[in-house]
Each structure stands twice: as C-alpha cells, then as structure tokens.
Amino acid sequence: MKFAVDNFYANTMSISQNLKISLAVLIAILLIAPWSFDIGVVPITMQTLIIFIGASLLHWRQAILVLLAYLALGALGLPVFGDHSYGLAKLYGPTAGFLWGFVLCAGYVAWEANRKEFHFYRAIQVFTLAHLILLLPGFFILDQQMPNADLWGTLVKLLPGLLIKSILGGIIAAQIRKLVHPQSEDFIA
C-alpha cells in the first residue's frame, strides 16, 4: 500500500509542477508576446519567440491549452497580440491564420521537445520548422482576406527575423529546459 500512496503523491506533484509551469508560460506569453523590435523593414515580434520557448517546457496538450487561453484572453480584450492589439476580430481577420497557427505550432514544438533530447541544435531546428509551418495557415488566410497581398515580398521580409528568433529561441529554450526539467527524458511519458 505504501507504494500506491507514494506513486499517487509523485503523480500529484508532477501535475502540480506541470500546472505551475503552464501558468508561468501563459503569464510570460501575455507579458512578452505583444512587444516587437524594429530592425529594418519589418519588426521582429516576440510572439513566436516566447510561444516556442514556453511550449518547449510543456506537454503538447498543455501547450495547446495555454495557447487557446492566450487567444481567448486576447479576444476578450486583453492587449496581448502583436503590438498590444486585441479583440475578437483578430481571430478572423487577415492575421488570424498566424494566431491560430500558434496553437498548432506550440503543440508541435512541445511534442518535439519531449520526443528526444532537446539540445540547442535540435531546438533551433524545431523552432525553424515551426516558423515555416506557421507561415502556411498565416499566408493562406492572409491571401484569402487580402488577395493582392505581396506574399513573396512579405516572406522575404520575415525570414531574417524568423531565423534570428529560431536561433536565439533554441539556445534559450535548451538552457531553460535544463533548469526546469533536469531529467528531461523522463519529463512526460
């Protein structure tokens, strides 16, 4: 019976720890995602950087739930989307594909982070692929809502920022993951 009690306690601690990490990730996304930095023609938003770093610390289901909460809070009026924007219209407007794509990409990043060792080279690869995946729904909806949009020109402008965020995010995520989940291989079964 002692084993069953110990096992229950261990599972409860794991759930408690995962809830705390999920809440911390959501708060970090809410605080950091609205910011951007101009480095030339197009600003580098902090959205994917913080979303991918946060997702790498979570189970894929938790990452999806955290991102759905982020979208809901932004839709309800909290200024947490890019450039401190908000509102329900953002979830069906020209950039809606990017916002909904965050959910898909967060799930993907979390799944990859927990599938194998997540050292910084692998994290950079996963973040780069996640950025490319994000462009699919983003550009699809953008093209549907704004048929005359210069998608190729937009892609060329976005690529430097996406690569910078993939490299920086990969390095940061690998280091934070070592601190938060030192037994990274055993984190999520």
C-alpha atoms as an extended CHARMM CRD file, in Angstrom:
* protein
*
       189  EXT
         1         1  MET       CA              0.0000000000        0.0000000000        0.0000000000  PROA      1               0.0000000000
         2         2  LYS       CA              2.9070000000        2.3380000000        0.6900000000  PROA      2               0.0000000000
         3         3  PHE       CA              3.9460000000        2.0890000000       -2.9890000000  PROA      3               0.0000000000
         4         4  ALA       CA              0.4730000000        3.1270000000       -4.1580000000  PROA      4               0.0000000000
         5         5  VAL       CA              0.4710000000        6.1470000000       -1.8150000000  PROA      5               0.0000000000
         6         6  ASP       CA              3.9930000000        7.1470000000       -2.8980000000  PROA      6               0.0000000000
         7         7  ASN       CA              3.0540000000        6.7410000000       -6.5750000000  PROA      7               0.0000000000
         8         8  PHE       CA             -0.1050000000        8.8340000000       -6.0800000000  PROA      8               0.0000000000
         9         9  TYR       CA              1.9180000000       11.5460000000       -4.3200000000  PROA      9               0.0000000000
        10        10  ALA       CA              4.5300000000       11.5490000000       -7.1010000000  PROA      10              0.0000000000
        11        11  ASN       CA              1.8180000000       11.8870000000       -9.7670000000  PROA      11              0.0000000000
        12        12  THR       CA              0.1460000000       14.6960000000       -7.8070000000  PROA      12              0.0000000000
        13        13  MET       CA              3.4600000000       16.5370000000       -7.5070000000  PROA      13              0.0000000000
        14        14  SER       CA              4.0310000000       16.1220000000      -11.2250000000  PROA      14              0.0000000000
        15        15  ILE       CA              0.5710000000       17.5050000000      -12.0240000000  PROA      15              0.0000000000
        16        16  SER       CA              1.1390000000       20.3920000000       -9.6190000000  PROA      16              0.0000000000
        17        17  GLN       CA              4.5330000000       21.1660000000      -11.1390000000  PROA      17              0.0000000000
        18        18  ASN       CA              3.1260000000       20.9980000000      -14.6820000000  PROA      18              0.0000000000
        19        19  LEU       CA              0.2630000000       23.3440000000      -13.7490000000  PROA      19              0.0000000000
        20        20  LYS       CA              2.7200000000       25.8420000000      -12.2770000000  PROA      20              0.0000000000
        21        21  ILE       CA              4.8720000000       25.6800000000      -15.4020000000  PROA      21              0.0000000000
        22        22  SER       CA              1.8000000000       26.0770000000      -17.6430000000  PROA      22              0.0000000000
        23        23  LEU       CA              0.6630000000       29.1280000000      -15.6990000000  PROA      23              0.0000000000
        24        24  ALA       CA              4.1680000000       30.6300000000      -15.7950000000  PROA      24              0.0000000000
        25        25  VAL       CA              4.3300000000       30.0610000000      -19.5610000000  PROA      25              0.0000000000
        26        26  LEU       CA              0.9130000000       31.6970000000      -20.0690000000  PROA      26              0.0000000000
        27        27  ILE       CA              1.9330000000       34.7130000000      -17.9830000000  PROA      27              0.0000000000
        28        28  ALA       CA              5.2310000000       35.0140000000      -19.9000000000  PROA      28              0.0000000000
        29        29  ILE       CA              3.3560000000       34.8820000000      -23.2200000000  PROA      29              0.0000000000
        30        30  LEU       CA              0.8500000000       37.5030000000      -22.0480000000  PROA      30              0.0000000000
        31        31  LEU       CA              3.6410000000       39.8480000000      -20.9400000000  PROA      31              0.0000000000
        32        32  ILE       CA              6.1830000000       39.3600000000      -23.7390000000  PROA      32              0.0000000000
        33        33  ALA       CA              4.2110000000       38.4630000000      -26.9020000000  PROA      33              0.0000000000
        34        34  PRO       CA              2.7750000000       41.9530000000      -27.5500000000  PROA      34              0.0000000000
        35        35  TRP       CA              6.2230000000       43.5160000000      -27.9480000000  PROA      35              0.0000000000
        36        36  SER       CA              8.2360000000       43.9100000000      -31.1390000000  PROA      36              0.0000000000
        37        37  PHE       CA             11.5160000000       45.4600000000      -32.2290000000  PROA      37              0.0000000000
        38        38  ASP       CA             12.2030000000       47.2610000000      -35.4930000000  PROA      38              0.0000000000
        39        39  ILE       CA             15.4160000000       46.1470000000      -37.1520000000  PROA      39              0.0000000000
        40        40  GLY       CA             14.7410000000       47.4630000000      -40.5990000000  PROA      40              0.0000000000
        41        41  VAL       CA             11.8760000000       46.9230000000      -42.9770000000  PROA      41              0.0000000000
        42        42  VAL       CA              9.7710000000       44.6760000000      -40.7520000000  PROA      42              0.0000000000
        43        43  PRO       CA              9.5280000000       44.4670000000      -36.9620000000  PROA      43              0.0000000000
        44        44  ILE       CA             10.5650000000       41.3090000000      -35.1480000000  PROA      44              0.0000000000
        45        45  THR       CA              7.6480000000       40.3280000000      -32.9700000000  PROA      45              0.0000000000
        46        46  MET       CA              8.2520000000       38.4930000000      -29.7340000000  PROA      46              0.0000000000
        47        47  GLN       CA              5.2120000000       36.2420000000      -30.2180000000  PROA      47              0.0000000000
        48        48  THR       CA              6.8290000000       33.1690000000      -31.7250000000  PROA      48              0.0000000000
        49        49  LEU       CA              9.9610000000       33.5410000000      -29.6260000000  PROA      49              0.0000000000
        50        50  ILE       CA              8.1290000000       33.3400000000      -26.3060000000  PROA      50              0.0000000000
        51        51  ILE       CA              5.4520000000       30.9170000000      -27.5410000000  PROA      51              0.0000000000
        52        52  PHE       CA              8.0160000000       28.4070000000      -28.8150000000  PROA      52              0.0000000000
        53        53  ILE       CA             10.2370000000       28.7180000000      -25.7350000000  PROA      53              0.0000000000
        54        54  GLY       CA              7.2260000000       28.2480000000      -23.4760000000  PROA      54              0.0000000000
        55        55  ALA       CA              5.8480000000       25.3430000000      -25.4960000000  PROA      55              0.0000000000
        56        56  SER       CA              9.1780000000       23.5350000000      -25.2520000000  PROA      56              0.0000000000
        57        57  LEU       CA              8.6470000000       23.2910000000      -21.4910000000  PROA      57              0.0000000000
        58        58  LEU       CA              5.1850000000       21.7360000000      -21.7060000000  PROA      58              0.0000000000
        59        59  HSD       CA              3.4430000000       18.5640000000      -22.8100000000  PROA      59              0.0000000000
        60        60  TRP       CA              1.8100000000       19.1050000000      -26.2180000000  PROA      60              0.0000000000
        61        61  ARG       CA             -1.7120000000       19.0790000000      -24.7230000000  PROA      61              0.0000000000
        62        62  GLN       CA             -0.7230000000       21.6920000000      -22.1540000000  PROA      62              0.0000000000
        63        63  ALA       CA              0.9020000000       23.8350000000      -24.8430000000  PROA      63              0.0000000000
        64        64  ILE       CA             -2.2740000000       23.7810000000      -26.9210000000  PROA      64              0.0000000000
        65        65  LEU       CA             -4.4240000000       24.6900000000      -23.8880000000  PROA      65              0.0000000000
        66        66  VAL       CA             -2.0860000000       27.5430000000      -22.9200000000  PROA      66              0.0000000000
        67        67  LEU       CA             -2.2580000000       28.9470000000      -26.4550000000  PROA      67              0.0000000000
        68        68  LEU       CA             -6.0400000000       28.6310000000      -26.5830000000  PROA      68              0.0000000000
        69        69  ALA       CA             -6.1650000000       30.5750000000      -23.2910000000  PROA      69              0.0000000000
        70        70  TYR       CA             -3.8670000000       33.2090000000      -24.8350000000  PROA      70              0.0000000000
        71        71  LEU       CA             -6.1840000000       33.5760000000      -27.8470000000  PROA      71              0.0000000000
        72        72  ALA       CA             -9.2760000000       33.7150000000      -25.6190000000  PROA      72              0.0000000000
        73        73  LEU       CA             -7.7750000000       36.4180000000      -23.3850000000  PROA      73              0.0000000000
        74        74  GLY       CA             -6.7860000000       38.4700000000      -26.4200000000  PROA      74              0.0000000000
        75        75  ALA       CA            -10.2280000000       38.0390000000      -27.9650000000  PROA      75              0.0000000000
        76        76  LEU       CA            -11.8400000000       39.1710000000      -24.7000000000  PROA      76              0.0000000000
        77        77  GLY       CA             -9.9100000000       42.4520000000      -24.7640000000  PROA      77              0.0000000000
        78        78  LEU       CA             -6.5550000000       41.8960000000      -23.0940000000  PROA      78              0.0000000000
        79        79  PRO       CA             -3.9510000000       43.6330000000      -25.3230000000  PROA      79              0.0000000000
        80        80  VAL       CA             -1.7100000000       40.5840000000      -25.7630000000  PROA      80              0.0000000000
        81        81  PHE       CA             -1.4770000000       40.1450000000      -29.5300000000  PROA      81              0.0000000000
        82        82  GLY       CA              1.2270000000       41.7620000000      -31.6530000000  PROA      82              0.0000000000
        83        83  ASP       CA              1.7210000000       45.4830000000      -30.9890000000  PROA      83              0.0000000000
        84        84  HSD       CA             -0.6140000000       45.2440000000      -27.9720000000  PROA      84              0.0000000000
        85        85  SER       CA             -3.6410000000       44.6280000000      -30.1710000000  PROA      85              0.0000000000
        86        86  TYR       CA             -6.6960000000       42.6660000000      -29.0720000000  PROA      86              0.0000000000
        87        87  GLY       CA            -10.2500000000       41.7770000000      -29.9550000000  PROA      87              0.0000000000
        88        88  LEU       CA            -12.3650000000       39.0110000000      -31.3870000000  PROA      88              0.0000000000
        89        89  ALA       CA            -11.9200000000       40.4200000000      -34.9060000000  PROA      89              0.0000000000
        90        90  LYS       CA             -8.2340000000       39.4560000000      -34.7360000000  PROA      90              0.0000000000
        91        91  LEU       CA             -9.2670000000       35.7720000000      -34.6830000000  PROA      91              0.0000000000
        92        92  TYR       CA            -10.9500000000       36.0260000000      -38.0800000000  PROA      92              0.0000000000
        93        93  GLY       CA             -9.1120000000       38.9400000000      -39.7010000000  PROA      93              0.0000000000
        94        94  PRO       CA             -6.1540000000       38.9290000000      -42.1280000000  PROA      94              0.0000000000
        95        95  THR       CA             -3.6400000000       37.7790000000      -39.4910000000  PROA      95              0.0000000000
        96        96  ALA       CA             -5.9480000000       35.1300000000      -37.9690000000  PROA      96              0.0000000000
        97        97  GLY       CA             -4.0270000000       32.3360000000      -39.6890000000  PROA      97              0.0000000000
        98        98  PHE       CA             -0.9260000000       33.2770000000      -37.7580000000  PROA      98              0.0000000000
        99        99  LEU       CA             -2.8000000000       33.4520000000      -34.4430000000  PROA      99              0.0000000000
       100       100  TRP       CA             -4.4960000000       30.0630000000      -34.9230000000  PROA      100             0.0000000000
       101       101  GLY       CA             -1.2340000000       28.7150000000      -36.3070000000  PROA      101             0.0000000000
       102       102  PHE       CA              0.3940000000       29.4940000000      -32.9500000000  PROA      102             0.0000000000
       103       103  VAL       CA             -1.7710000000       26.7630000000      -31.4130000000  PROA      103             0.0000000000
       104       104  LEU       CA             -0.6550000000       24.1990000000      -33.9850000000  PROA      104             0.0000000000
       105       105  CYS       CA              2.9990000000       25.2190000000      -33.7340000000  PROA      105             0.0000000000
       106       106  ALA       CA              3.0040000000       25.2340000000      -29.9250000000  PROA      106             0.0000000000
       107       107  GLY       CA              1.6830000000       21.6640000000      -29.9650000000  PROA      107             0.0000000000
       108       108  TYR       CA              4.3390000000       20.6760000000      -32.4940000000  PROA      108             0.0000000000
       109       109  VAL       CA              7.2050000000       22.3000000000      -30.5440000000  PROA      109             0.0000000000
       110       110  ALA       CA              6.0640000000       20.7010000000      -27.2860000000  PROA      110             0.0000000000
       111       111  TRP       CA              5.7420000000       17.2940000000      -28.9340000000  PROA      111             0.0000000000
       112       112  GLU       CA              9.2210000000       17.5270000000      -30.4510000000  PROA      112             0.0000000000
       113       113  ALA       CA             10.7640000000       18.8370000000      -27.2250000000  PROA      113             0.0000000000
       114       114  ASN       CA              9.5150000000       15.7940000000      -25.3290000000  PROA      114             0.0000000000
       115       115  ARG       CA             10.1940000000       13.2180000000      -28.0270000000  PROA      115             0.0000000000
       116       116  LYS       CA             14.0080000000       13.3170000000      -27.9440000000  PROA      116             0.0000000000
       117       117  GLU       CA             16.8450000000       15.1540000000      -26.2720000000  PROA      117             0.0000000000
       118       118  PHE       CA             16.2630000000       18.8740000000      -26.7800000000  PROA      118             0.0000000000
       119       119  HSD       CA             19.7650000000       20.3360000000      -27.0250000000  PROA      119             0.0000000000
       120       120  PHE       CA             20.1290000000       23.7270000000      -28.6390000000  PROA      120             0.0000000000
       121       121  TYR       CA             20.9280000000       22.4360000000      -32.1650000000  PROA      121             0.0000000000
       122       122  ARG       CA             17.7600000000       20.3860000000      -32.1580000000  PROA      122             0.0000000000
       123       123  ALA       CA             15.7900000000       23.2450000000      -30.5950000000  PROA      123             0.0000000000
       124       124  ILE       CA             16.9490000000       25.5690000000      -33.3780000000  PROA      124             0.0000000000
       125       125  GLN       CA             15.8520000000       23.0080000000      -35.9910000000  PROA      125             0.0000000000
       126       126  VAL       CA             12.4540000000       22.5360000000      -34.3520000000  PROA      126             0.0000000000
       127       127  PHE       CA             11.8850000000       26.2860000000      -33.9850000000  PROA      127             0.0000000000
       128       128  THR       CA             12.8770000000       26.9170000000      -37.6010000000  PROA      128             0.0000000000
       129       129  LEU       CA             10.4760000000       24.2470000000      -38.8540000000  PROA      129             0.0000000000
       130       130  ALA       CA              7.7380000000       25.5860000000      -36.5510000000  PROA      130             0.0000000000
       131       131  HSD       CA              8.1990000000       29.0550000000      -38.0620000000  PROA      131             0.0000000000
       132       132  LEU       CA              7.8680000000       27.5990000000      -41.5540000000  PROA      132             0.0000000000
       133       133  ILE       CA              4.7680000000       25.6280000000      -40.5260000000  PROA      133             0.0000000000
       134       134  LEU       CA              3.2800000000       28.8400000000      -39.0910000000  PROA      134             0.0000000000
       135       135  LEU       CA              3.6030000000       30.5320000000      -42.4690000000  PROA      135             0.0000000000
       136       136  LEU       CA              1.1970000000       28.0250000000      -44.0740000000  PROA      136             0.0000000000
       137       137  PRO       CA             -2.0130000000       28.9920000000      -42.2330000000  PROA      137             0.0000000000
       138       138  GLY       CA             -0.7610000000       32.5620000000      -41.8700000000  PROA      138             0.0000000000
       139       139  PHE       CA             -0.2480000000       33.1170000000      -45.5740000000  PROA      139             0.0000000000
       140       140  PHE       CA             -3.3210000000       31.0860000000      -46.5400000000  PROA      140             0.0000000000
       141       141  ILE       CA             -5.6750000000       33.3020000000      -44.5170000000  PROA      141             0.0000000000
       142       142  LEU       CA             -3.7840000000       36.4500000000      -45.4740000000  PROA      142             0.0000000000
       143       143  ASP       CA             -4.1740000000       35.5520000000      -49.1470000000  PROA      143             0.0000000000
       144       144  GLN       CA             -7.8780000000       34.7660000000      -48.6750000000  PROA      144             0.0000000000
       145       145  GLN       CA             -8.5720000000       38.0580000000      -46.9030000000  PROA      145             0.0000000000
       146       146  MET       CA             -6.1950000000       40.2210000000      -48.9330000000  PROA      146             0.0000000000
       147       147  PRO       CA             -5.8210000000       38.6490000000      -52.4020000000  PROA      147             0.0000000000
       148       148  ASN       CA             -3.4720000000       41.4060000000      -53.5990000000  PROA      148             0.0000000000
       149       149  ALA       CA             -1.0390000000       40.9880000000      -50.6950000000  PROA      149             0.0000000000
       150       150  ASP       CA              2.5810000000       40.5400000000      -51.7440000000  PROA      150             0.0000000000
       151       151  LEU       CA              3.1800000000       37.1790000000      -50.0300000000  PROA      151             0.0000000000
       152       152  TRP       CA              6.6030000000       36.6520000000      -51.5780000000  PROA      152             0.0000000000
       153       153  GLY       CA              7.7850000000       40.1010000000      -50.5060000000  PROA      153             0.0000000000
       154       154  THR       CA              6.3690000000       39.5130000000      -47.0400000000  PROA      154             0.0000000000
       155       155  LEU       CA              8.1740000000       36.1680000000      -46.7930000000  PROA      155             0.0000000000
       156       156  VAL       CA             11.4780000000       37.7350000000      -47.7850000000  PROA      156             0.0000000000
       157       157  LYS       CA             10.9970000000       40.4400000000      -45.1350000000  PROA      157             0.0000000000
       158       158  LEU       CA             10.0320000000       37.9160000000      -42.4370000000  PROA      158             0.0000000000
       159       159  LEU       CA             12.8260000000       35.3650000000      -42.9850000000  PROA      159             0.0000000000
       160       160  PRO       CA             15.6760000000       37.2000000000      -41.2190000000  PROA      160             0.0000000000
       161       161  GLY       CA             13.5580000000       37.7130000000      -38.1000000000  PROA      161             0.0000000000
       162       162  LEU       CA             12.3380000000       34.1140000000      -38.1580000000  PROA      162             0.0000000000
       163       163  LEU       CA             15.8960000000       32.8300000000      -38.3490000000  PROA      163             0.0000000000
       164       164  ILE       CA             17.0940000000       35.1420000000      -35.5720000000  PROA      164             0.0000000000
       165       165  LYS       CA             14.1970000000       34.0420000000      -33.3350000000  PROA      165             0.0000000000
       166       166  SER       CA             14.8120000000       30.3760000000      -34.1490000000  PROA      166             0.0000000000
       167       167  ILE       CA             18.4820000000       30.5870000000      -33.1950000000  PROA      167             0.0000000000
       168       168  LEU       CA             18.0030000000       32.7680000000      -30.1140000000  PROA      168             0.0000000000
       169       169  GLY       CA             14.8990000000       30.8580000000      -29.0100000000  PROA      169             0.0000000000
       170       170  GLY       CA             16.5650000000       27.4950000000      -29.4930000000  PROA      170             0.0000000000
       171       171  ILE       CA             19.5130000000       28.4590000000      -27.3450000000  PROA      171             0.0000000000
       172       172  ILE       CA             17.3190000000       29.9610000000      -24.6150000000  PROA      172             0.0000000000
       173       173  ALA       CA             14.8160000000       27.0810000000      -24.6280000000  PROA      173             0.0000000000
       174       174  ALA       CA             17.5060000000       24.4180000000      -24.3250000000  PROA      174             0.0000000000
       175       175  GLN       CA             19.0170000000       26.1980000000      -21.3230000000  PROA      175             0.0000000000
       176       176  ILE       CA             15.6990000000       26.8690000000      -19.5700000000  PROA      176             0.0000000000
       177       177  ARG       CA             14.6060000000       23.2890000000      -20.1800000000  PROA      177             0.0000000000
       178       178  LYS       CA             17.7590000000       22.0340000000      -18.4220000000  PROA      178             0.0000000000
       179       179  LEU       CA             16.8050000000       24.1060000000      -15.3750000000  PROA      179             0.0000000000
       180       180  VAL       CA             13.0920000000       23.3310000000      -15.3360000000  PROA      180             0.0000000000
       181       181  HSD       CA             13.3240000000       19.6740000000      -16.3740000000  PROA      181             0.0000000000
       182       182  PRO       CA             16.7730000000       18.3550000000      -15.4380000000  PROA      182             0.0000000000
       183       183  GLN       CA             15.5440000000       14.7930000000      -16.0390000000  PROA      183             0.0000000000
       184       184  SER       CA             14.3010000000       15.9050000000      -19.4410000000  PROA      184             0.0000000000
       185       185  GLU       CA             13.9900000000       12.3580000000      -20.8310000000  PROA      185             0.0000000000
       186       186  ASP       CA             11.5650000000       11.4280000000      -18.0170000000  PROA      186             0.0000000000
       187       187  PHE       CA              9.5320000000       14.6610000000      -18.1020000000  PROA      187             0.0000000000
       188       188  ILE       CA              6.4650000000       13.4620000000      -19.9550000000  PROA      188             0.0000000000
       189       189  ALA       CA              5.5790000000        9.8960000000      -20.8070000000  PROA      189             0.0000000000
